[in-house]
Amino acid sequence: MINNFQPIPKNFLSKPIYHRTYLINGELKEWNGKYDEVYSTISCTEVYAPTLIGTIPHLSKTEALEALEAALNAFGKGNGLWATMSVKNRIEIFEKFTEQMKTKREEIVRLMMWEIGKTINESQKEFDRTIEYINNTIDAYKQLDRDSANFQKKDGIYAHIRRGPLGVVLCMGPYNYPLNESFALIIPALLMGNTVIYKPPKYGVLLITPLLEIFKECFPKGVINILFGRGKEIATPILETGRVDILAFIGNSHSAIALQDKHPHKNRLRLILGLEAKNPAIILPDADLNLAISECISGALTFNGQRCTALKIIYLHNDIKKHFLSEFTKKVDNLPFGNPWDANVMLTPLPEPRKPDYIQELIDDATAKGAKILNKNGGKRYNNYIFPAVLAPVTPDMRVYQEEQFGPVVPIRFFSDIEEVRQEIADSQYGQQVSIFGKSIDTLAPLIDTMVNLVCRVNINSLCQRGPDIFPFTGRKDSAVGTLSVYDALRSFSIRTFVAFKDNKSNDEIFENILKTGASHFIRTDYIL
């Protein structure tokens, strides 16, 4: 073990947050029971020790069911204040929330660095991207409202078609993007008129605490409820009631299956899931190697590879492997490791204490089956980190080929025939994205035509990524259910619903009067520019 102790700069020191409240039914309730301690793997002492950065309430089934009851009452069987509120009023509430949220930027960024080890630049980017996501979603909601502000007529029947809420949403976000990806679920769910129960992830849990008061002040009671505790103790009893309408979850497929199995009415439960991926990079013989190396390093090792969109395996053509590996391994070894606030740092402490041991298991399994660590620093252990190992040649019997590593290890598989790669990607249980590096249209065009039928985003000469958020973000097979993007998420959290009436004098008068008086929030032709 190498001790990577560095004194913490004064402006980044953080006192522990002993958080005592949770949000149910518009009330910040004080908790007097058991607490869970929250540790950072970043050490403040010369002799390595995790740092206690706070505590959170360890809530139980009782509080979970209380939150469910609050969300159900707020939805009011479709008659609740939030579900029937005008588009204009909902947007005003979100704009007020967003302005107040901006005042918490510095605090949330600091907590993100300490809790999950994300660099200061990436933490700031995540906060700013979340604000941008909210604003873009509001704009998309306005456009959706404008597009619906009309009547359609067919066979003597008028129809006024809009999108309506589904009911109660249980949201559970991931630790790697604890703010952005959680809000990518919460924001569209709320905007469409649903009520929400949110349980933050185990890592990245404290950074939601500065926002609880703002949620309380901005939203009607019961519309958003925020609980702390373990997933099994919070989510399981809520789902077992069968009264949840949407499970919005970002994590791994095993957990998603276990959660949905708790719901007794499967046909009622809509699933919006962002799950694991094993996104490949394919390096063709005519690729721009400098570009491919740069993009593959960023794609595989940004935030230590802890992204569902990370490049998890590299397919490298035999004709260029010597040149590629010589430069690639050199650049990986030169990546700076340090604490999140260090200048120009890329590799940072891993938030999960057992992750270095897991990565070591993958390395040991691969080397026992014939792979070699190609970079000098590969597998070097720190107290809270393991340096990225570039492994090759990787074969299908290795765990690092089969499992989504979600951490700092880069498996490389050699190929001569592109058909071998095509078959392996087709046989994979995952299907989120692929990155292809090359120039020849004779090779690229047919490869693109196949890959668009196997994954949901094909990146040409660039790494895999989620953004920009206006683009669809989803996956095939075990990688996703539903689509998350600014445009699609509003539709994922809603359903088309409409009012129909026959074209006759009596009906025409009724609906003309409704439109004149503004008596209905649903039946109207006005909209927000």
Coordinates of C-alpha atoms in Angstrom, one line a residue:
M1 CA 0.0 0.0 0.0
I2 CA 1.2 3.5 -0.8
N3 CA 0.0 6.3 1.4
N4 CA -1.1 9.2 -0.7
F5 CA -1.6 11.7 2.1
Q6 CA -1.6 15.4 1.2
P7 CA -2.6 18.1 3.6
I8 CA -6.1 19.4 2.9
P9 CA -6.1 23.1 1.8
K10 CA -8.0 25.3 4.3
N11 CA -10.6 26.4 1.7
F12 CA -11.6 22.8 1.1
L13 CA -11.8 21.6 4.7
S14 CA -15.3 20.6 5.6
K15 CA -16.9 20.1 9.1
P16 CA -19.1 17.0 9.5
I17 CA -22.8 17.6 8.7
Y18 CA -25.0 15.9 11.3
H19 CA -28.2 16.0 9.3
R20 CA -31.3 15.4 11.4
T21 CA -34.3 15.9 9.1
Y22 CA -36.2 14.3 6.3
L23 CA -39.0 15.7 4.1
I24 CA -42.5 14.2 4.2
N25 CA -45.8 16.0 3.3
G26 CA -44.2 19.4 3.2
E27 CA -42.7 19.1 6.6
L28 CA -39.0 18.8 7.6
K29 CA -39.3 16.2 10.3
E30 CA -36.7 15.8 13.1
W31 CA -35.3 12.3 13.5
N32 CA -34.5 11.0 16.9
G33 CA -33.6 7.4 16.0
K34 CA -30.6 5.6 14.6
Y35 CA -28.2 7.4 12.3
D36 CA -25.9 6.2 9.5
E37 CA -22.4 7.6 9.4
V38 CA -21.1 8.9 6.1
Y39 CA -17.4 8.5 5.4
S40 CA -15.2 9.8 2.7
T41 CA -12.3 7.7 1.5
I42 CA -10.2 10.9 1.4
S43 CA -8.0 11.0 4.5
C44 CA -7.3 14.0 6.6
T45 CA -4.5 12.4 8.6
E46 CA -1.0 11.3 7.8
V47 CA -1.7 7.8 8.9
Y48 CA -4.5 6.8 6.5
A49 CA -8.0 6.7 7.9
P50 CA -11.4 7.4 6.2
T51 CA -12.9 10.8 7.2
L52 CA -16.3 11.1 8.9
I53 CA -18.1 13.8 6.9
G54 CA -21.6 13.5 8.4
T55 CA -24.5 11.4 9.5
I56 CA -28.0 10.9 8.0
P57 CA -31.2 9.5 9.5
H58 CA -31.6 5.7 9.2
L59 CA -35.3 5.7 8.4
S60 CA -37.5 2.6 8.5
K61 CA -40.6 1.1 7.0
T62 CA -42.8 3.4 9.1
E63 CA -41.4 6.5 7.5
A64 CA -41.4 4.9 4.0
L65 CA -45.1 4.2 4.2
E66 CA -45.8 7.6 5.7
A67 CA -44.0 9.2 2.6
L68 CA -46.1 7.0 0.3
E69 CA -49.3 8.1 2.0
A70 CA -48.2 11.7 1.6
A71 CA -47.5 11.2 -2.1
L72 CA -50.8 9.4 -2.7
N73 CA -52.8 12.1 -0.9
A74 CA -51.0 14.9 -2.8
F75 CA -51.9 13.1 -6.1
G76 CA -55.4 12.8 -4.7
K77 CA -56.5 10.1 -7.2
G78 CA -55.9 12.6 -10.0
N79 CA -57.7 15.4 -8.2
G80 CA -54.7 16.8 -6.2
L81 CA -53.5 20.4 -6.4
W82 CA -50.3 19.5 -8.2
A83 CA -51.9 17.1 -10.8
T84 CA -54.6 19.6 -11.8
M85 CA -52.4 22.7 -11.6
S86 CA -51.9 24.9 -14.7
V87 CA -48.8 24.6 -16.7
K88 CA -48.0 28.3 -16.0
N89 CA -48.1 27.8 -12.2
R90 CA -46.0 24.6 -12.2
I91 CA -43.4 26.4 -14.3
E92 CA -43.3 29.3 -11.9
I93 CA -42.6 27.0 -9.0
F94 CA -39.8 25.3 -10.9
E95 CA -38.3 28.7 -11.8
K96 CA -38.4 29.8 -8.1
F97 CA -36.8 26.4 -7.1
T98 CA -34.0 26.7 -9.7
E99 CA -33.1 30.3 -8.6
Q100 CA -32.8 29.2 -4.9
M101 CA -30.9 26.0 -5.9
K102 CA -28.2 28.1 -7.5
T103 CA -27.3 29.6 -4.1
K104 CA -26.2 26.2 -2.9
R105 CA -23.7 25.6 -5.7
E106 CA -20.5 25.9 -3.6
E107 CA -21.8 23.7 -0.8
I108 CA -23.0 21.0 -3.1
V109 CA -19.8 21.0 -5.1
R110 CA -17.8 20.7 -1.9
L111 CA -19.9 17.7 -0.7
M112 CA -19.6 16.0 -4.1
M113 CA -15.8 16.2 -4.0
W114 CA -15.7 14.7 -0.4
E115 CA -18.4 12.1 -0.8
I116 CA -17.6 10.6 -4.2
G117 CA -14.1 11.9 -5.1
K118 CA -15.2 13.7 -8.2
T119 CA -12.8 16.4 -9.3
I120 CA -13.7 20.1 -8.7
N121 CA -14.1 20.8 -12.4
E122 CA -16.4 17.8 -12.9
S123 CA -18.4 18.5 -9.8
Q124 CA -18.9 22.1 -10.9
K125 CA -19.9 20.9 -14.3
E126 CA -22.4 18.4 -12.8
F127 CA -24.1 21.2 -10.8
D128 CA -24.2 23.6 -13.8
R129 CA -25.4 20.9 -16.1
T130 CA -28.2 20.1 -13.7
I131 CA -29.4 23.7 -13.7
E132 CA -29.2 23.7 -17.5
Y133 CA -31.2 20.5 -17.6
I134 CA -33.9 22.0 -15.5
N135 CA -34.1 25.1 -17.7
N136 CA -34.1 23.0 -20.9
T137 CA -36.8 20.7 -19.5
I138 CA -39.0 23.7 -18.7
D139 CA -38.5 24.9 -22.3
A140 CA -39.4 21.4 -23.6
Y141 CA -42.5 21.4 -21.4
K142 CA -43.6 24.7 -22.8
Q143 CA -43.2 23.3 -26.3
L144 CA -45.1 20.2 -25.4
D145 CA -47.9 22.5 -24.1
R146 CA -47.9 24.6 -27.3
D147 CA -48.1 21.5 -29.5
S148 CA -51.1 20.3 -27.6
A149 CA -53.1 23.6 -27.7
N150 CA -55.5 22.6 -30.4
F151 CA -58.4 20.3 -31.3
Q152 CA -58.2 17.5 -33.9
K153 CA -61.3 16.3 -35.8
K154 CA -61.9 13.0 -37.5
D155 CA -65.2 11.4 -38.5
G156 CA -67.3 14.1 -36.9
I157 CA -65.5 13.8 -33.5
Y158 CA -63.3 16.4 -31.9
A159 CA -60.4 15.4 -29.7
H160 CA -58.3 17.6 -27.4
I161 CA -55.1 15.5 -26.7
R162 CA -52.6 16.2 -24.0
R163 CA -50.2 14.3 -21.8
G164 CA -51.2 13.6 -18.2
P165 CA -49.4 12.3 -15.1
L166 CA -49.4 8.6 -14.1
G167 CA -49.4 9.0 -10.3
V168 CA -46.8 8.3 -7.7
V169 CA -43.1 7.9 -8.7
L170 CA -40.4 6.2 -6.6
C171 CA -37.0 7.7 -7.7
M172 CA -33.6 6.2 -6.9
G173 CA -30.5 7.7 -8.4
P174 CA -26.9 6.6 -8.8
Y175 CA -23.8 7.6 -6.8
N176 CA -21.6 8.5 -9.8
Y177 CA -23.9 11.4 -10.8
P178 CA -25.9 11.8 -7.6
L179 CA -27.2 15.2 -8.5
N180 CA -27.6 15.3 -12.3
E181 CA -29.0 11.8 -12.9
S182 CA -31.3 11.9 -9.8
F183 CA -32.7 15.2 -11.1
A184 CA -33.0 13.8 -14.6
L185 CA -35.6 11.5 -13.0
I186 CA -37.2 13.9 -10.4
I187 CA -37.6 17.0 -12.6
P188 CA -39.6 15.6 -15.5
A189 CA -41.6 13.4 -13.1
L190 CA -42.7 16.5 -11.2
L191 CA -43.2 18.7 -14.2
M192 CA -45.7 16.3 -15.7
G193 CA -47.8 16.4 -12.5
N194 CA -46.7 13.2 -10.7
T195 CA -45.8 13.1 -7.0
V196 CA -42.4 11.8 -6.0
I197 CA -40.7 9.8 -3.3
Y198 CA -36.9 10.1 -3.6
K199 CA -34.3 8.1 -1.8
P200 CA -30.7 9.4 -2.5
P201 CA -27.9 6.9 -3.2
K202 CA -25.6 5.6 -0.5
Y203 CA -22.7 7.6 -1.7
G204 CA -23.5 11.2 -2.5
V205 CA -26.3 11.3 0.0
L206 CA -25.3 14.4 2.0
L207 CA -25.3 16.7 -1.1
I208 CA -29.1 16.6 -1.3
T209 CA -29.4 18.0 2.3
P210 CA -28.8 21.7 1.4
L211 CA -31.8 21.4 -0.9
L212 CA -34.4 20.0 1.5
E213 CA -35.5 23.4 2.8
I214 CA -35.9 24.7 -0.8
F215 CA -38.0 21.7 -1.8
K216 CA -40.1 22.3 1.3
E217 CA -40.6 26.0 0.5
C218 CA -41.3 25.7 -3.2
F219 CA -43.5 22.7 -3.6
P220 CA -47.0 21.9 -2.3
K221 CA -47.1 19.4 0.6
G222 CA -46.6 15.8 -0.4
V223 CA -45.5 16.5 -3.9
I224 CA -41.9 15.7 -3.2
N225 CA -40.8 13.5 -0.3
I226 CA -37.2 12.7 0.5
L227 CA -36.1 9.8 2.6
F228 CA -32.8 8.5 3.9
G229 CA -31.8 5.0 4.7
R230 CA -31.2 1.6 3.1
G231 CA -32.8 0.8 -0.2
K232 CA -34.3 -2.5 1.0
E233 CA -35.8 -0.9 4.1
I234 CA -37.2 2.1 2.2
A235 CA -38.1 0.9 -1.3
T236 CA -39.2 -2.6 -0.5
P237 CA -42.2 -1.7 1.7
I238 CA -43.3 1.1 -0.6
L239 CA -43.3 -1.2 -3.7
E240 CA -44.9 -4.1 -1.8
T241 CA -48.1 -2.0 -1.4
G242 CA -48.6 -2.0 -5.1
R243 CA -49.6 1.6 -5.0
V244 CA -46.5 3.0 -6.8
D245 CA -47.1 3.8 -10.5
I246 CA -43.5 4.4 -11.7
L247 CA -40.2 3.0 -10.6
A248 CA -37.5 5.4 -11.8
F249 CA -34.2 3.8 -11.0
I250 CA -30.6 4.2 -12.2
G251 CA -28.2 1.4 -11.1
N252 CA -27.6 -2.2 -12.0
S253 CA -30.1 -4.6 -13.5
H254 CA -30.0 -7.1 -10.6
S255 CA -31.2 -4.4 -8.2
A256 CA -33.8 -3.2 -10.7
I257 CA -35.2 -6.8 -11.1
A258 CA -35.3 -7.3 -7.3
L259 CA -37.2 -4.0 -6.9
Q260 CA -39.8 -4.5 -9.6
D261 CA -40.4 -8.1 -8.3
K262 CA -41.6 -6.5 -5.1
H263 CA -44.6 -4.9 -6.8
P264 CA -47.6 -7.1 -6.9
H265 CA -49.2 -5.5 -9.9
K266 CA -46.6 -5.7 -12.7
N267 CA -48.8 -4.3 -15.4
R268 CA -49.5 -1.2 -13.4
L269 CA -45.8 -0.4 -12.8
R270 CA -44.1 1.6 -15.4
L271 CA -40.3 1.2 -15.5
I272 CA -37.8 4.0 -16.3
L273 CA -34.4 2.4 -15.8
G274 CA -30.8 3.4 -16.6
L275 CA -28.7 0.3 -16.1
E276 CA -25.2 -1.0 -16.7
A277 CA -23.4 -1.1 -20.0
K278 CA -20.2 -2.5 -21.5
N279 CA -19.6 0.1 -24.1
P280 CA -16.9 -1.0 -26.6
A281 CA -14.4 1.1 -28.6
I282 CA -13.5 -0.3 -32.0
I283 CA -10.1 0.9 -33.3
L284 CA -9.9 0.2 -37.0
P285 CA -6.5 0.0 -38.8
D286 CA -7.0 3.4 -40.5
A287 CA -7.9 5.3 -37.3
D288 CA -6.3 8.5 -36.4
L289 CA -4.3 7.0 -33.5
N290 CA -3.6 10.2 -31.6
L291 CA -7.3 11.0 -31.6
A292 CA -8.3 7.4 -30.7
I293 CA -5.8 7.3 -27.8
S294 CA -6.9 10.6 -26.4
E295 CA -10.6 9.8 -26.7
C296 CA -10.2 6.2 -25.3
I297 CA -8.3 7.5 -22.2
S298 CA -11.0 10.1 -21.5
G299 CA -13.7 7.6 -22.3
A300 CA -12.3 4.8 -20.2
L301 CA -10.9 6.7 -17.2
T302 CA -12.8 10.0 -16.7
F303 CA -14.0 9.8 -13.1
N304 CA -12.0 6.6 -12.8
G305 CA -14.3 4.8 -15.3
Q306 CA -17.3 5.1 -12.9
R307 CA -19.8 6.1 -15.6
C308 CA -22.3 3.9 -17.3
T309 CA -21.3 5.5 -20.6
A310 CA -17.5 4.8 -20.0
L311 CA -15.6 2.7 -22.5
K312 CA -15.5 -0.6 -20.8
I313 CA -13.6 -2.7 -23.4
I314 CA -11.4 -1.7 -26.4
Y315 CA -11.3 -3.8 -29.6
L316 CA -7.9 -3.1 -31.2
H317 CA -7.0 -4.2 -34.7
N318 CA -3.8 -6.3 -34.8
D319 CA -2.2 -4.2 -37.5
I320 CA -1.9 -1.1 -35.2
K321 CA -1.7 -2.7 -31.8
K322 CA 2.0 -2.1 -31.3
H323 CA 1.8 1.6 -32.0
F324 CA -1.4 2.2 -30.2
L325 CA -0.4 0.3 -27.0
S326 CA 3.0 2.0 -26.8
E327 CA 1.4 5.5 -26.7
F328 CA -1.7 4.5 -24.8
T329 CA 0.1 2.8 -21.9
K330 CA 2.5 5.7 -21.6
K331 CA -0.3 8.2 -21.4
V332 CA -2.3 6.2 -18.9
D333 CA 0.8 6.0 -16.6
N334 CA 1.2 9.7 -16.8
L335 CA -2.4 10.5 -15.6
P336 CA -2.2 12.6 -12.4
F337 CA -3.6 11.0 -9.3
G338 CA -4.6 13.2 -6.3
N339 CA -7.5 14.7 -4.3
P340 CA -10.5 16.2 -6.2
W341 CA -9.4 19.8 -5.6
D342 CA -5.8 19.3 -6.9
A343 CA -5.0 21.2 -10.1
N344 CA -5.3 19.2 -13.3
V345 CA -6.0 15.9 -11.4
M346 CA -7.8 13.2 -13.3
L347 CA -7.6 10.1 -11.1
T348 CA -9.1 10.5 -7.6
P349 CA -9.9 8.4 -4.6
L350 CA -12.6 5.8 -5.2
P351 CA -15.8 6.3 -3.0
E352 CA -16.5 2.6 -2.5
P353 CA -14.1 1.3 0.1
R354 CA -14.1 -2.2 -1.4
K355 CA -13.7 -1.2 -5.1
P356 CA -9.9 -1.5 -5.2
D357 CA -10.2 -5.1 -4.0
Y358 CA -12.8 -5.8 -6.7
I359 CA -10.6 -4.3 -9.4
Q360 CA -7.7 -6.4 -8.1
E361 CA -9.9 -9.5 -8.4
L362 CA -10.5 -8.7 -12.1
I363 CA -6.8 -8.1 -12.7
D364 CA -5.8 -11.4 -10.9
D365 CA -8.4 -13.4 -12.9
A366 CA -7.3 -11.9 -16.2
T367 CA -3.6 -12.5 -15.6
A368 CA -4.2 -16.0 -14.4
K369 CA -5.9 -16.7 -17.7
G370 CA -3.2 -15.3 -19.9
A371 CA -3.6 -11.5 -20.0
K372 CA -0.7 -9.2 -19.0
I373 CA -0.6 -5.8 -17.4
L374 CA 0.9 -3.6 -20.1
N375 CA 1.5 -0.4 -18.2
K376 CA 4.2 0.1 -15.6
N377 CA 1.9 1.5 -12.9
G378 CA -1.0 -0.8 -13.6
G379 CA -2.4 -2.3 -10.4
K380 CA -0.3 -0.1 -8.1
R381 CA -2.3 0.1 -4.8
Y382 CA -3.0 3.2 -2.7
N383 CA -5.0 3.2 0.5
N384 CA -8.1 4.4 -1.4
Y385 CA -7.2 3.7 -5.0
I386 CA -5.8 1.2 -7.5
F387 CA -4.0 2.6 -10.5
P388 CA -5.6 1.7 -13.9
A389 CA -4.3 -1.5 -15.3
V390 CA -4.3 -1.9 -19.1
L391 CA -4.9 -5.6 -19.7
A392 CA -4.3 -7.6 -22.9
P393 CA -5.0 -9.9 -24.6
V394 CA -8.5 -10.2 -23.0
T395 CA -10.6 -13.3 -23.8
P396 CA -14.3 -14.0 -23.3
D397 CA -13.6 -16.4 -20.3
M398 CA -12.2 -13.5 -18.2
R399 CA -14.4 -11.7 -15.7
V400 CA -13.2 -8.3 -17.0
Y401 CA -14.6 -9.2 -20.4
Q402 CA -18.0 -10.3 -18.9
E403 CA -18.6 -7.8 -16.1
E404 CA -19.1 -4.1 -16.1
Q405 CA -16.0 -3.1 -14.1
F406 CA -17.2 0.5 -13.3
G407 CA -13.7 1.4 -12.2
P408 CA -10.1 1.9 -13.3
V409 CA -9.2 -1.1 -15.4
V410 CA -8.9 -1.1 -19.2
P411 CA -9.4 -4.5 -21.0
I412 CA -8.2 -4.7 -24.6
R413 CA -9.2 -7.4 -27.1
F414 CA -7.3 -7.8 -30.4
F415 CA -9.0 -8.6 -33.7
S416 CA -8.3 -9.1 -37.4
D417 CA -11.7 -9.6 -38.8
I418 CA -14.4 -6.9 -38.0
E419 CA -17.0 -9.7 -38.2
E420 CA -15.7 -11.1 -34.9
V421 CA -16.3 -7.8 -33.2
R422 CA -19.7 -7.5 -34.7
Q423 CA -20.7 -10.9 -33.5
E424 CA -19.5 -10.3 -30.0
I425 CA -21.3 -7.0 -29.6
A426 CA -24.5 -8.7 -31.0
D427 CA -24.2 -11.4 -28.4
S428 CA -23.5 -9.0 -25.5
Q429 CA -26.3 -8.7 -22.9
Y430 CA -25.8 -4.9 -23.1
G431 CA -26.6 -2.4 -25.8
Q432 CA -26.1 1.2 -24.8
Q433 CA -23.4 2.8 -27.0
V434 CA -20.3 2.1 -29.1
S435 CA -17.3 4.2 -30.2
I436 CA -15.9 3.5 -33.7
F437 CA -12.5 5.0 -34.7
G438 CA -11.6 5.0 -38.5
K439 CA -11.8 6.9 -41.8
S440 CA -12.7 4.5 -44.6
I441 CA -16.4 4.9 -45.5
D442 CA -16.3 1.4 -47.1
T443 CA -15.7 0.0 -43.6
L444 CA -17.5 2.6 -41.5
A445 CA -20.8 2.7 -43.4
P446 CA -21.8 -1.0 -43.1
L447 CA -20.5 -1.1 -39.5
I448 CA -22.7 1.9 -38.7
D449 CA -25.7 0.2 -40.4
T450 CA -25.2 -2.8 -38.1
M451 CA -24.4 -1.1 -34.9
V452 CA -27.5 1.2 -34.9
N453 CA -29.5 -2.1 -34.6
L454 CA -27.4 -3.3 -31.7
V455 CA -26.9 -0.2 -29.5
C456 CA -28.7 3.1 -29.2
R457 CA -25.9 5.6 -29.9
V458 CA -23.0 5.1 -32.4
N459 CA -20.1 7.6 -31.8
I460 CA -17.8 8.1 -34.7
N461 CA -14.2 9.1 -33.7
S462 CA -15.3 10.2 -30.2
L463 CA -15.9 8.7 -26.8
C464 CA -19.3 7.5 -25.5
Q465 CA -21.3 10.0 -23.5
R466 CA -24.7 10.9 -22.3
G467 CA -25.0 14.5 -23.5
P468 CA -26.1 16.8 -24.9
D469 CA -29.2 16.2 -22.9
I470 CA -31.5 17.0 -25.7
F471 CA -30.4 13.8 -27.5
P472 CA -32.1 10.4 -26.6
F473 CA -30.4 8.5 -23.8
T474 CA -31.4 4.9 -23.6
G475 CA -30.1 1.3 -24.2
R476 CA -31.1 -2.1 -25.5
K477 CA -31.3 -5.4 -23.6
D478 CA -30.0 -5.1 -20.0
S479 CA -28.8 -1.5 -20.4
A480 CA -32.1 0.5 -20.0
V481 CA -35.9 0.6 -20.0
G482 CA -37.4 3.9 -21.3
T483 CA -35.6 6.9 -22.7
L484 CA -34.1 9.8 -20.6
S485 CA -33.5 13.1 -22.4
V486 CA -35.0 16.5 -22.1
Y487 CA -37.6 15.7 -24.8
D488 CA -38.2 12.0 -24.1
A489 CA -38.3 12.0 -20.2
L490 CA -41.4 14.2 -20.2
R491 CA -43.1 11.5 -22.3
S492 CA -41.7 8.7 -20.2
F493 CA -43.3 10.1 -17.0
S494 CA -46.7 10.8 -18.6
I495 CA -49.4 9.2 -20.8
R496 CA -51.5 10.6 -23.6
T497 CA -55.0 11.4 -22.5
F498 CA -57.8 13.3 -24.3
V499 CA -61.3 14.6 -24.2
A500 CA -63.5 13.7 -27.1
F501 CA -66.9 15.0 -28.2
K502 CA -69.2 14.8 -31.3
D503 CA -69.4 17.9 -33.4
N504 CA -72.9 19.2 -32.8
K505 CA -74.4 22.6 -31.7
S506 CA -74.8 21.7 -28.0
N507 CA -71.2 20.3 -27.6
D508 CA -69.7 23.2 -29.5
E509 CA -71.4 25.7 -27.2
I510 CA -70.2 23.8 -24.1
F511 CA -66.5 23.8 -25.2
E512 CA -66.6 27.3 -26.5
N513 CA -67.7 28.4 -23.1
I514 CA -65.0 26.4 -21.3
L515 CA -62.4 28.0 -23.5
K516 CA -63.8 31.5 -23.0
T517 CA -64.0 31.2 -19.2
G518 CA -60.8 29.3 -18.7
A519 CA -62.7 27.0 -16.4
S520 CA -60.5 24.0 -17.2
H521 CA -56.7 23.7 -17.0
F522 CA -56.8 20.8 -19.4
I523 CA -59.1 22.1 -22.2
R524 CA -57.5 25.3 -23.4
T525 CA -55.8 26.6 -26.5
D526 CA -53.7 29.3 -24.9
Y527 CA -50.0 28.6 -24.2
I528 CA -46.8 30.1 -22.8
L529 CA -44.4 31.5 -25.4

